[in-house]
mmCIF file of C-alpha atoms in Angstrom:
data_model
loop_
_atom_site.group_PDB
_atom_site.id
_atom_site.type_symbol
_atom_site.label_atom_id
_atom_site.label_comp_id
_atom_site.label_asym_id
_atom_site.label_seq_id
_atom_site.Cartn_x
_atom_site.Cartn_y
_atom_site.Cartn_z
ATOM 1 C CA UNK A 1 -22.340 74.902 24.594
ATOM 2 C CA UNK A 2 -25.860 74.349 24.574
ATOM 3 C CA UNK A 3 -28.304 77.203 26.113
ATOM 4 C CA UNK A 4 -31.767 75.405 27.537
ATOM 5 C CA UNK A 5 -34.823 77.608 27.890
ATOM 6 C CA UNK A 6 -34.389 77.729 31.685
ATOM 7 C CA UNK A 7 -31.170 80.027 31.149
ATOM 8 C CA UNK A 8 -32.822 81.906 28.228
ATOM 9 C CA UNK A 9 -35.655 82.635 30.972
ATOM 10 C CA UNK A 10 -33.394 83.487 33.735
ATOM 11 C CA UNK A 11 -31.567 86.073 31.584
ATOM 12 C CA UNK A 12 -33.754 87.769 30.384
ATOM 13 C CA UNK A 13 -35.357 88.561 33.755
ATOM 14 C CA UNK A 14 -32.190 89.491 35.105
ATOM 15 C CA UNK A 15 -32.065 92.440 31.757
ATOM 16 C CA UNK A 16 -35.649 93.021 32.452
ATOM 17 C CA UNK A 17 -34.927 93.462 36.391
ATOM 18 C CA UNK A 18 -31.882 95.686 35.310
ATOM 19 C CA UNK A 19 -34.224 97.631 32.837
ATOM 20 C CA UNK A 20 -37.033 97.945 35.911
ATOM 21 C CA UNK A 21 -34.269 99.490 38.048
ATOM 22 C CA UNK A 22 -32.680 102.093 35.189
ATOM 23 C CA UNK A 23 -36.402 103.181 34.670
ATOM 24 C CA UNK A 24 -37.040 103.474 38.755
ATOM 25 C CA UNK A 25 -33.894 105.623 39.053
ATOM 26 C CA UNK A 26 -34.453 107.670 35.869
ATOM 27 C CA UNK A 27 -38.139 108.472 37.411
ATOM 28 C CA UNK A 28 -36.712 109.250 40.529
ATOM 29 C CA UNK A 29 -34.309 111.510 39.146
ATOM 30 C CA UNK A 30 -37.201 112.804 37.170
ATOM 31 C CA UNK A 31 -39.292 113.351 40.630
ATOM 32 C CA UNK A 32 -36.520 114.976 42.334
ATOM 33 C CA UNK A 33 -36.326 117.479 39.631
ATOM 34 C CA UNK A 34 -40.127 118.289 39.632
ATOM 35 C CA UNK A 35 -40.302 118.685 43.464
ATOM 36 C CA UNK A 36 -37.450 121.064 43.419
ATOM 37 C CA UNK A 37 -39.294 123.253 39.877
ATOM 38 C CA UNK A 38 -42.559 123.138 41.846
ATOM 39 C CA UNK A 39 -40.647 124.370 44.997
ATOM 40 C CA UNK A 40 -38.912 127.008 43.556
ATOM 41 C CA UNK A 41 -42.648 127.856 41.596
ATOM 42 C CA UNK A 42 -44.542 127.964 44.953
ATOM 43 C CA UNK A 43 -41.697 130.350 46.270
ATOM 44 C CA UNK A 44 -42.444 132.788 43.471
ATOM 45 C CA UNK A 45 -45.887 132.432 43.967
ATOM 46 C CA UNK A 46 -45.463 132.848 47.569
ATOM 47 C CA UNK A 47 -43.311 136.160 46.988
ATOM 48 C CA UNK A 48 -45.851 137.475 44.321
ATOM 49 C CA UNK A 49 -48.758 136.420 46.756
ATOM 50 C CA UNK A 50 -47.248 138.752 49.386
ATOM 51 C CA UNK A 51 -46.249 141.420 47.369
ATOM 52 C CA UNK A 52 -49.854 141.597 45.980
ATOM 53 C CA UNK A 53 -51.374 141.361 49.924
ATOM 54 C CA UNK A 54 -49.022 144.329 50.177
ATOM 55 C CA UNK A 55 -50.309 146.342 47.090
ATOM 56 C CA UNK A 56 -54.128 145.908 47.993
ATOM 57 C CA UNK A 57 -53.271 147.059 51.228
ATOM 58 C CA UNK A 58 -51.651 149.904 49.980
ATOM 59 C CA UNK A 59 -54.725 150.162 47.462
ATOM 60 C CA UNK A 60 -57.036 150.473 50.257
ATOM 61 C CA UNK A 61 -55.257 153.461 52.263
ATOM 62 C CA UNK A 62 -55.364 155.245 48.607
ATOM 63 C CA UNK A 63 -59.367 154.467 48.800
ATOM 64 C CA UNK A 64 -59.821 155.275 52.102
ATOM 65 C CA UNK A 65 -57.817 158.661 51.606
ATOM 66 C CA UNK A 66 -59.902 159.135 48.367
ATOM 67 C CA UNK A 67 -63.456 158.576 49.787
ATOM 68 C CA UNK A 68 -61.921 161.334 52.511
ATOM 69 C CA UNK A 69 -61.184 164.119 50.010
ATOM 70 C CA UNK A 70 -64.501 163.110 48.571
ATOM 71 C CA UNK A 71 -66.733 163.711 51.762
ATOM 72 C CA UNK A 72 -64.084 167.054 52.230
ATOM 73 C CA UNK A 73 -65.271 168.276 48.484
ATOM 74 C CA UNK A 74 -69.151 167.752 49.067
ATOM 75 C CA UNK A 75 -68.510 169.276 52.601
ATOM 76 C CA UNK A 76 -67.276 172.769 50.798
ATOM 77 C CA UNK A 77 -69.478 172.602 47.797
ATOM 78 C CA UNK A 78 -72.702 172.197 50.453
ATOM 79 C CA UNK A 79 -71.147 175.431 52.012
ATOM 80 C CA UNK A 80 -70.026 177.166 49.207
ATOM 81 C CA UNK A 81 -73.704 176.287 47.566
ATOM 82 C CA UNK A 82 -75.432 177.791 51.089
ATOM 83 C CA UNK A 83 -72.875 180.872 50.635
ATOM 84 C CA UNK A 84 -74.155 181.405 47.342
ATOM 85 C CA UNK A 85 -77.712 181.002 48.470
ATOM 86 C CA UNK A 86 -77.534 183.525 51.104
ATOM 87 C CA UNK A 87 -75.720 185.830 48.452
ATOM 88 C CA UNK A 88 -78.326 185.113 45.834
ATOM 89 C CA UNK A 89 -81.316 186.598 48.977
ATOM 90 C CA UNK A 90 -79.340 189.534 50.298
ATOM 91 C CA UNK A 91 -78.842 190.786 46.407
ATOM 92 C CA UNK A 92 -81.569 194.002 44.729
ATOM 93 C CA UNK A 93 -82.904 192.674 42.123
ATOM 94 C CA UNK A 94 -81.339 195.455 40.548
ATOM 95 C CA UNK A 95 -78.055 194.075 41.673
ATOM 96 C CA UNK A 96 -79.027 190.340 39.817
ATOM 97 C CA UNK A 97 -79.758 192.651 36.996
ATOM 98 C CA UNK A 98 -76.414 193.721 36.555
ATOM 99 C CA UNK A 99 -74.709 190.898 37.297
ATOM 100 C CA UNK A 100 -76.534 188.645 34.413
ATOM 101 C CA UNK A 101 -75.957 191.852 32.409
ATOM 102 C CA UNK A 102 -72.154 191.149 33.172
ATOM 103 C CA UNK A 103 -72.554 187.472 32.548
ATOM 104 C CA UNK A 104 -74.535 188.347 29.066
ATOM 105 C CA UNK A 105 -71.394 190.614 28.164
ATOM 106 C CA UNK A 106 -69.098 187.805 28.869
ATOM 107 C CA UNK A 107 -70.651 185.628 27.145
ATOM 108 C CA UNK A 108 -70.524 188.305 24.380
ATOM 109 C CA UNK A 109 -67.074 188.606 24.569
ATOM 110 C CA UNK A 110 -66.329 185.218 24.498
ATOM 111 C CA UNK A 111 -68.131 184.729 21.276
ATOM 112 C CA UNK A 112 -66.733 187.268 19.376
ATOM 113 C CA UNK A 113 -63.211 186.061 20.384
ATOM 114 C CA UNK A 114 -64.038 182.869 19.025
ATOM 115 C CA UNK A 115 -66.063 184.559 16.017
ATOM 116 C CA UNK A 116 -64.927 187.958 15.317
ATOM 117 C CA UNK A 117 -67.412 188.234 12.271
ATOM 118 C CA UNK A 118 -70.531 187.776 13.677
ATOM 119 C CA UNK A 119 -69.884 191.168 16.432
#
């Protein structure tokens, strides 16, 4: 049995046409698999995407709220600053005497709690 180059040709494009269709399928295998990873990914991303539009929006009621109890705090320290004002005019001066006296005997105290040597 003699084999001519004609059948030596033909055969080995028929294993080269078998080896071009094993390497299509095993790519398309390999596809299918990355379409379904990257569509399970962009579900988790979608899902964390979300859950961080949710979180920011949460974020910004926090602010808001924050930026309220600000304005609320400068609001009473404006007053309690005008109270002290208007305390500050109506008081004798012998009154501020006495009350930096007090302040001069806290201060006093305080030190020699801290440093009872030095009385």
């Amino acid at each position: 049995m003699k084999i001519d180059k004609t059948s030596v040709f033909a055969l080995v494009l028929v294993f080269g046409l078998i080896a071009s269709v094993a390497y299509n399928y095993q790519q398309s295998i390999e596809n299918k698999a990355l379409k379904n990873s990257k569509s399970i990914i962009d579900e988790q991303l979608e899902e964390k995407k979300e859950t961080n539009f949710i979180n920011i929006d949460s974020l910004d009621e926090v602010k808001e709220k924050i930026i309220d109890s600000i304005e609320i705090l400068r609001a009473e320290k404006l007053t309690i600053q005008k109270q002290m004002s208007n305390l500050d005019k109506k008081q004798t001066q012998d009154e501020k005497v006495i009350r930096n006296m007090r302040d001069a005997d806290s201060i006093q105290q305080l030190f020699s709690r801290h440093y009872p040597d030095h009385d």
